[in-house]
Amino acid sequence: MTDFLDAAGWGAVRQEALAGDASARRYTRLFRGDKTAILMQDPEGDVALFARLARHLSGAGLSAPRILAEDNASGLLLIEDLGDGLIARLANTPAIERDLYLLATDALIELHRHPAAPDLPIATPDHLARQIDLAFIHYTHAPKGLPDAIAAFRPLLEAHAQPADVMVLRDYHAENILVLPDRSGTARAGLLDFQDALLGHRAYDLVSLIQDARRDVRADTAEACIRHYCAATGQAKEAFRTSLAVLGAQRNLRILGVFARLAATRGKPQYIDLIPRVWGHLQTDLSHPLLSPVKEILDAALPAPTPDHLTRLKSRCPTP
């Protein structure tokens, strides 16, 4: 790391550790006079992929961090510092929340006007259906019901999660989107987390935005985002709402398993505290009439996040 920073002209500077995310990535802010940059260390990932996707997004007129230096073999990236203006921190009144979420929706609209980055994995119905296994493996620790759940999900995903024709950033929520007041238009939305991007359905990132595992989004804000997206893109509203419900159910079911796994395998029990909100989003999605076959299976297979169940999930955290 020292050699990497020296070669990039950022050696022997003041460093400040930043909060990480659910991955093994680490972030450090570097200070050189009045300039700053972010060092990203990803021991498990592919920083060349992050760099390639960042350049693609920038080429589409969106605000991904500029790549200042990269060393894929060592999992090191030096990237532009886009600041600390996360939507999650700034959306502290109903009016501000609405404006910022509409900005984030505008960024999606712009992203979907451009061809997706090449060679992305495709979110096929089969791929999405199989991903729900995490909830059965890590949240329930009981695979009973999984084959039936996958079989019930697959035709819904085939009907309502196609076509897979836009770049899906996948973790598109208020803690991954910054406000950049010195820029204009959709470039005001700074994008942070996109290295797990897929080629998928255009409803996926919008439901990720409005059904946030980490904060409550006002119902009128979510509704404004849906209406704005449909008006700008010509999507049929009811069909798009069905896609939101189907993809939301798939996504929230997967997140239940991801959060339980993060506690059990990485010693991150704080994610268990987010599970009741995710459960609430899942129940909202399952209330759509077309999802009733899935709801019947999940009602029998998944325990509700009672205090006792959440405590059991936390108890599986490895001892420091």
C-alpha positions as MATLAB code, in Angstrom:
seq = 'MTDFLDAAGWGAVRQEALAGDASARRYTRLFRGDKTAILMQDPEGDVALFARLARHLSGAGLSAPRILAEDNASGLLLIEDLGDGLIARLANTPAIERDLYLLATDALIELHRHPAAPDLPIATPDHLARQIDLAFIHYTHAPKGLPDAIAAFRPLLEAHAQPADVMVLRDYHAENILVLPDRSGTARAGLLDFQDALLGHRAYDLVSLIQDARRDVRADTAEACIRHYCAATGQAKEAFRTSLAVLGAQRNLRILGVFARLAATRGKPQYIDLIPRVWGHLQTDLSHPLLSPVKEILDAALPAPTPDHLTRLKSRCPTP';
ca = [
       0.000    0.000    0.000;
       2.827    2.410    0.833;
       4.439    1.837   -2.571;
       1.069    2.299   -4.286;
       0.421    5.626   -2.554;
       3.972    6.838   -3.114;
       3.705    6.109   -6.833;
       0.363    7.936   -7.002;
       1.787   10.999   -5.243;
      -0.201   10.410   -2.055;
       2.453    8.925    0.199;
       3.121   10.217    3.716;
      -0.172   12.116    3.958;
      -2.700   12.326    6.767;
      -5.204    9.472    6.750;
      -8.673    9.140    8.258;
     -10.549    5.831    8.305;
     -14.108    5.971    6.979;
     -17.068    3.784    7.826;
     -17.152    0.610    5.765;
     -20.060   -1.235    4.248;
     -21.355   -4.793    4.347;
     -18.386   -6.060    2.328;
     -14.762   -6.570    3.316;
     -13.828   -3.302    1.608;
     -12.079   -0.596    3.632;
     -12.073    3.117    2.881;
      -9.593    5.769    4.000;
      -9.724    9.506    3.287;
      -6.326   10.981    2.430;
      -5.426   14.643    2.978;
      -2.747   16.394    0.911;
      -2.874   20.133    1.548;
      -6.342   21.270    0.524;
      -6.917   18.201   -1.645;
      -8.439   14.877   -0.614;
      -8.809   11.442   -2.152;
     -10.213    8.087   -1.071;
      -8.180    4.906   -0.800;
     -10.339    1.833   -1.366;
      -8.942   -1.540   -0.313;
     -10.860   -4.584   -1.522;
      -9.063   -7.803   -0.609;
     -11.905   -9.986   -1.895;
     -13.114   -8.093   -4.943;
     -12.056   -6.928   -8.366;
     -11.029   -3.278   -8.291;
     -10.477   -3.345  -12.055;
     -14.214   -4.025  -12.415;
     -15.067   -1.078  -10.143;
     -12.767    1.137  -12.215;
     -14.286   -0.050  -15.504;
     -17.845    0.520  -14.305;
     -16.958    3.920  -12.822;
     -15.604    5.017  -16.193;
     -18.722    3.706  -17.920;
     -21.006    5.658  -15.598;
     -18.936    8.816  -16.012;
     -19.129    8.368  -19.777;
     -22.924    8.350  -19.450;
     -22.789   11.770  -17.759;
     -23.303   10.421  -14.248;
     -21.088   11.087  -11.237;
     -19.037    8.055  -10.318;
     -15.667    8.712   -8.645;
     -12.794    9.407  -11.026;
     -10.097    6.739  -10.855;
      -6.789    8.303   -9.806;
      -4.681    5.145   -9.515;
      -5.308    1.385   -9.462;
      -3.516   -1.824   -8.570;
      -5.825   -4.746   -9.187;
      -3.309   -7.346   -8.022;
      -3.222   -5.745   -4.569;
      -6.909   -4.775   -4.453;
      -6.115   -1.057   -4.216;
      -7.843    1.910   -5.799;
      -7.300    5.614   -5.321;
     -10.491    7.413   -6.256;
     -11.995   10.880   -6.287;
     -13.441   12.057   -2.981;
     -17.073   12.959   -3.606;
     -17.591   14.183   -0.042;
     -19.941   13.229    2.767;
     -23.286   14.520    1.520;
     -25.148   11.233    1.671;
     -28.864   11.400    0.967;
     -29.379    9.393    4.162;
     -27.866   12.261    6.187;
     -29.479   15.133    4.313;
     -33.060   13.867    3.881;
     -34.164   15.178    7.275;
     -37.465   16.835    6.334;
     -40.296   15.561    4.131;
     -39.660   18.218    1.478;
     -35.902   17.616    1.357;
     -36.403   13.852    1.275;
     -38.761   14.141   -1.672;
     -36.392   16.400   -3.619;
     -33.361   14.181   -2.998;
     -35.172   10.959   -3.826;
     -36.456   12.500   -7.039;
     -32.847   13.428   -7.849;
     -31.849    9.799   -7.276;
     -34.749    8.720   -9.504;
     -33.596   11.139  -12.203;
     -30.142    9.534  -12.066;
     -31.770    6.144  -12.723;
     -33.770    7.583  -15.598;
     -30.570    8.922  -17.139;
     -28.726    5.648  -16.539;
     -31.489    3.732  -18.295;
     -31.237    5.984  -21.351;
     -27.753    4.629  -22.022;
     -26.583    1.170  -23.062;
     -25.467   -0.971  -20.143;
     -21.802   -1.610  -19.537;
     -20.633   -4.628  -21.541;
     -20.187   -8.112  -20.109;
     -22.380   -7.704  -17.033;
     -23.867  -10.819  -15.417;
     -27.514  -11.166  -16.433;
     -30.268  -11.198  -13.810;
     -32.244  -13.990  -15.424;
     -35.424  -15.248  -13.746;
     -33.612  -18.449  -12.819;
     -30.682  -16.533  -11.297;
     -32.996  -14.291   -9.263;
     -35.168  -17.189   -8.100;
     -32.173  -19.186   -6.868;
     -30.879  -16.210   -4.861;
     -33.694  -16.527   -2.337;
     -31.906  -19.577   -0.925;
     -29.983  -17.284    1.436;
     -33.124  -16.659    3.496;
     -33.668  -20.373    3.977;
     -30.001  -21.118    4.685;
     -29.146  -18.247    7.022;
     -32.407  -16.706    8.272;
     -34.437  -19.871    8.909;
     -31.626  -22.484    8.901;
     -34.237  -24.824    7.402;
     -34.329  -25.574    3.674;
     -37.854  -26.978    3.832;
     -40.027  -24.941    1.508;
     -37.147  -23.611   -0.617;
     -37.867  -25.730   -3.731;
     -41.534  -24.735   -3.612;
     -40.641  -21.053   -3.105;
     -38.245  -21.084   -6.070;
     -40.834  -22.836   -8.218;
     -43.460  -20.233   -7.281;
     -41.128  -17.284   -7.839;
     -39.711  -18.345  -11.208;
     -42.832  -17.788  -13.376;
     -43.498  -14.448  -11.696;
     -39.955  -13.336  -12.438;
     -40.253  -14.578  -16.018;
     -43.427  -12.532  -16.462;
     -42.519   -9.389  -14.522;
     -38.699   -9.108  -14.229;
     -38.069   -9.103  -17.972;
     -36.615   -7.684  -20.103;
     -33.199   -7.542  -18.456;
     -32.052   -4.609  -20.549;
     -30.592   -1.911  -18.269;
     -27.588   -1.609  -15.987;
     -28.720   -2.411  -12.442;
     -26.433   -0.918   -9.789;
     -27.992   -3.317   -7.261;
     -27.274   -1.524   -3.943;
     -28.956    1.725   -4.883;
     -30.019    3.351   -1.625;
     -29.586    6.532    0.387;
     -26.269    5.529    1.994;
     -24.717    4.931   -1.416;
     -25.852    8.146   -3.119;
     -24.271   11.533   -2.464;
     -25.510   15.014   -3.267;
     -22.954   17.069   -5.203;
     -24.240   20.654   -5.043;
     -21.525   22.043   -7.339;
     -22.731   19.911  -10.256;
     -25.880   20.194  -12.312;
     -28.645   17.922  -13.522;
     -28.378   14.229  -12.784;
     -24.633   14.683  -12.200;
     -25.645   16.100   -8.789;
     -26.153   12.496   -7.661;
     -22.836   10.907   -6.720;
     -22.772    7.112   -7.110;
     -20.645    5.030   -4.738;
     -21.469    1.323   -4.881;
     -21.879   -0.377   -8.237;
     -19.241   -3.101   -8.501;
     -21.928   -5.802   -8.196;
     -23.849   -4.400  -11.179;
     -26.044   -6.650  -13.308;
     -27.949   -6.477  -16.545;
     -31.489   -6.508  -15.257;
     -34.968   -5.038  -15.107;
     -35.417   -1.299  -14.687;
     -37.607   -1.702  -11.579;
     -34.826   -3.302   -9.521;
     -32.880   -0.194   -8.515;
     -35.997    1.876   -7.934;
     -37.379   -0.648   -5.444;
     -33.925   -0.744   -3.837;
     -34.152    3.036   -3.411;
     -37.666    3.277   -1.993;
     -37.613    0.081    0.113;
     -34.461    0.943    2.034;
     -33.299   -1.543    4.663;
     -31.545    1.218    6.611;
     -34.098    4.018    6.827;
     -37.832    4.574    6.529;
     -38.854    6.293    3.302;
     -42.100    8.242    3.426;
     -44.935    6.665    1.443;
     -45.577    9.887   -0.450;
     -41.885   10.114   -1.384;
     -41.901    6.545   -2.711;
     -45.089    7.234   -4.644;
     -43.602   10.407   -6.156;
     -40.572    8.448   -7.334;
     -42.703    5.759   -8.983;
     -44.924    8.285  -10.734;
     -41.943   10.374  -11.857;
     -40.091    7.365  -13.245;
     -43.132    6.104  -15.167;
     -43.916    9.562  -16.565;
     -40.334   10.082  -17.738;
     -39.875    6.631  -19.266;
     -43.338    5.806  -20.565;
     -43.709    2.709  -18.384;
     -47.253    1.444  -17.892;
     -47.919    2.238  -14.246;
     -49.729   -0.902  -13.120;
     -47.359   -3.262  -14.905;
     -44.410   -1.395  -13.441;
     -45.897   -1.566   -9.936;
     -46.238   -5.323  -10.339;
     -42.569   -5.547  -11.333;
     -41.661   -3.483   -8.272;
     -43.585   -5.883   -6.019;
     -42.118   -9.046   -7.562;
     -38.543   -7.767   -7.589;
     -39.002   -6.189   -4.164;
     -40.115   -9.504   -2.702;
     -37.163  -11.307   -4.269;
     -34.728   -8.654   -3.104;
     -36.027   -8.372    0.450;
     -36.121  -12.129    0.862;
     -32.504  -12.296   -0.232;
     -31.560   -9.444    2.145;
     -32.998  -11.357    5.111;
     -30.473  -14.075    4.347;
     -27.618  -11.664    3.618;
     -28.037   -9.830    6.918;
     -28.259  -13.066    8.904;
     -25.151  -14.324    7.102;
     -23.225  -11.127    7.856;
     -23.860  -11.683   11.550;
     -22.986  -15.364   11.509;
     -19.901  -15.272    9.291;
     -18.471  -11.771    9.691;
     -19.409  -10.879   13.228;
     -21.690   -7.976   12.239;
     -24.714   -8.292   14.550;
     -25.837   -4.729   13.788;
     -27.403   -5.984   10.565;
     -29.828   -8.118   12.564;
     -31.368   -4.905   13.907;
     -32.362   -3.983   10.332;
     -34.251   -7.196    9.702;
     -37.675   -6.033   11.043;
     -37.735   -3.205    8.480;
     -36.780   -5.613    5.683;
     -39.504   -7.975    6.884;
     -42.010   -5.135    6.677;
     -41.000   -4.393    3.089;
     -41.321   -8.086    2.248;
     -44.847   -8.232    3.676;
     -45.827   -5.158    1.662;
     -44.563   -6.783   -1.528;
     -46.252  -10.093   -0.740;
     -49.593   -8.323   -0.336;
     -49.751   -7.929   -4.122;
     -52.411  -10.396   -5.350;
     -50.097  -12.004   -7.915;
     -47.673  -12.941   -5.144;
     -50.233  -14.886   -3.110;
     -48.762  -18.300   -4.098;
     -45.350  -17.177   -2.851;
     -46.848  -15.638    0.290;
     -48.560  -18.904    1.218;
     -45.256  -20.790    1.029;
     -43.258  -18.156    2.886;
     -45.867  -17.789    5.633;
     -45.345  -21.464    6.420;
     -41.564  -21.480    6.005;
     -40.262  -18.191    7.445;
     -40.427  -17.253   11.124;
     -41.358  -13.658   11.866;
     -38.506  -11.543   13.282;
     -39.632  -11.781   16.880;
     -37.218  -10.647   19.599;
     -36.434  -14.295   20.350;
     -35.615  -15.098   16.727;
     -33.441  -11.999   16.356;
     -31.601  -12.919   19.537;
     -30.933  -16.401   18.155;
     -29.534  -14.897   14.966;
     -27.231  -12.622   16.968;
     -26.088  -15.530   19.094;
     -24.516  -17.094   16.019;
     -22.041  -14.222   15.698;
     -18.460  -15.461   16.097;
     -16.838  -14.538   19.409;
     -14.152  -11.834   18.970;
];
